[in-house]
Amino acid sequence: MTPAISIRHLSKVFPVPFRRERVVAVEDLSLEVAPGQVYGLLGPNGSGKSTTMKMVLGLVPPTRGQVEVFGVDADRVESRVAVGFLPENPYFQKFLTGTETVAFFGRLAGVPKRDLRDRARELLRLVGLEEAADRRLSGYSKGMLQRIGLAQALVQEPRLLVLDEPTAGVDPAGSRDIKDLILKFKDRGITVLLCSHLLAQVQEICDRIGILHRGRLVCEGPLAELIEKRAQTELVLENAPAGLLAEIEAAVGRHEGARLLHRRHPQASLEEFFLTVTGDEKKP
Amino acid sequence: MSTAAPLPAHRLFSPARVGAIARNTLTELTRQKVFYLLLLFGLLLIGSSVLLVRFSFQDQFQMLKDISLGAMSIFGSLLAILATAAMLPRDIEERTLYTILAKPVPRVEYVLGKFLGIAGMLACALFLMGLLFLLILFVRERGVEAEMAASLSGDAAALAAQIETLRAQVFHPNLLAAGLTIFAKTCVLAALTLFVSTFATSQIFTVFIVTTAYFIGHFQATAREYWQAMGGAAWSKAFAGFVAILFPDLQIFNLVDEIAVGVAVPLALLGKTLVLGGFYVLIYLLAAQLVFAQKEL
């Protein structure tokens, strides 16, 4: 099957104006993102994430190597036919309404004129902006702008979504909604390339991750395998009486080499706690 | 959704996409503060029409046309340079450019759409200025008619003849030719500004370069004639040729000055001016596309 993204020996070197120096932003990067996968591209600031993303979107040409999107060279405009992109802290023209913004990007993406309004309404409903559809973007909050960004990225029913810090500046409830949406996209078979600093979020939604450091891919693979502590086992018991716990501890003690590291009540994540307190906790 | 299916068809060039970018640009530009230059134009025109009352009516109309067409040319040029110079840096800074180009939009469509949006804004601005100019001209002309009627109250035939002559002088169709010429000039400046902004490092740099080109463009034909008359050396001729290619010859648009003083402009000359303007626009847009296509965003 053709990979959604195929990156082979990709390098990007930026010359420094008026100096002989050159900055290596990405060096010999190779990776593949399979269709339907949620891939997390991680790394500290300046690690080459944004440059890699721009090369995938054809905004920056590589110095060496090749990027293909569904088998089409990323330099070619056709490669972006099925790609939706949400930049970090997206900025849209403030004088347009939500519907007009989505319709504008729909026109650029080749959505037929007769379908634009319906498509825009449908997407605004999907991202929870139905009631703000006819309001100008100048009155939108940061979280709402992020959602409108997501709506425009989805306008041509993309098969690949490139999301740069999709929850930057969004409150926990909004952040959770966006996370749920990404999981919904995954269920619909949409491939997602996600760049984020929020590691907890990446851990919750990504199938596979790649970690960039100083332009080089230092680690890559299925998330579950990479973070698994193979030498340790976790048991979570419900309503276990004190006697049973004492028996388990004793049984562990009888086996040479095995030892109980800690015993505690599992904790909710701070996000879950916050959402419960503020009343935004979703029913499973 | 099948992810293994081939990508949907893509049109290499789409007028619909260009139109969407042009409309969006036009809406954006008309909401900018730079558009307030039109208010200045209005004030200048109304102020001058009040001050010109003391002159004879021939002089009044002559001066009013001179001031109005000159102001339309200057304010139109300012609008073209200032609004265009800010456009590309703003799109990059606010990252709207990324969102647009991340869609299947070839860069040539972006350049073309942006230019058409600016041209639309200039057409609107010049139309509004022209409308105000004609309105003031109309009001003044009616005032003069009333004065004529008062002085020639006994001779209806003479009055009718004089009014007819007056109207023919004041509302000459050449005014439309002047409007078109000014529009062509502002489009040339907008295309040049767009080209410079594709490689300029700042907005101020773009404005500086285009303003310099504006002044050189207004004097280069005179300098070229001077050099030719002097029978100068080969290097000076080569230099004049180089300048002529690099900077637009804005003196071709001085047709407006002739129209203002009442000289009849032949249709062929107007056509030639507009074609030359179109040629400059084409050259600068091609150059802008060549640079922008290679630009790393």
PDB file of C-alpha atoms in Angstrom, chain B residues 30 40 47 49-50 70 76 83 101 107 109 113 157 166 170 178 190-191 196 210:
ATOM      1  CA  THR B  30     -10.961  47.895   1.268  1.00  0.00           C
ATOM      2  CA  LEU B  40      -8.062  63.208   1.868  1.00  0.00           C
ATOM      3  CA  GLY B  47     -11.548  72.644  -0.685  1.00  0.00           C
ATOM      4  CA  SER B  49     -13.582  73.867  -5.659  1.00  0.00           C
ATOM      5  CA  VAL B  50     -14.478  76.451  -3.008  1.00  0.00           C
ATOM      6  CA  GLY B  70      -3.415  65.099 -10.642  1.00  0.00           C
ATOM      7  CA  GLY B  76      -4.039  56.177  -6.778  1.00  0.00           C
ATOM      8  CA  ALA B  83      -1.411  48.644  -0.025  1.00  0.00           C
ATOM      9  CA  LEU B 101      -0.560  27.421  -0.237  1.00  0.00           C
ATOM     10  CA  ARG B 107       1.913  29.953  -6.565  1.00  0.00           C
ATOM     11  CA  GLU B 109      -2.547  31.594  -8.952  1.00  0.00           C
ATOM     12  CA  GLY B 113      -5.195  36.490  -7.481  1.00  0.00           C
ATOM     13  CA  ALA B 157     -30.978  81.207 -28.172  1.00  0.00           C
ATOM     14  CA  LEU B 166     -19.944  74.914 -21.785  1.00  0.00           C
ATOM     15  CA  VAL B 170     -16.623  70.517 -19.151  1.00  0.00           C
ATOM     16  CA  ALA B 178      -7.841  60.089 -18.313  1.00  0.00           C
ATOM     17  CA  ALA B 190       1.038  47.751  -8.088  1.00  0.00           C
ATOM     18  CA  ALA B 191       2.594  45.011 -10.241  1.00  0.00           C
ATOM     19  CA  VAL B 196       9.728  43.975  -5.347  1.00  0.00           C
ATOM     20  CA  VAL B 210       9.212  51.525  -5.749  1.00  0.00           C
TER      21      VAL B 210
END
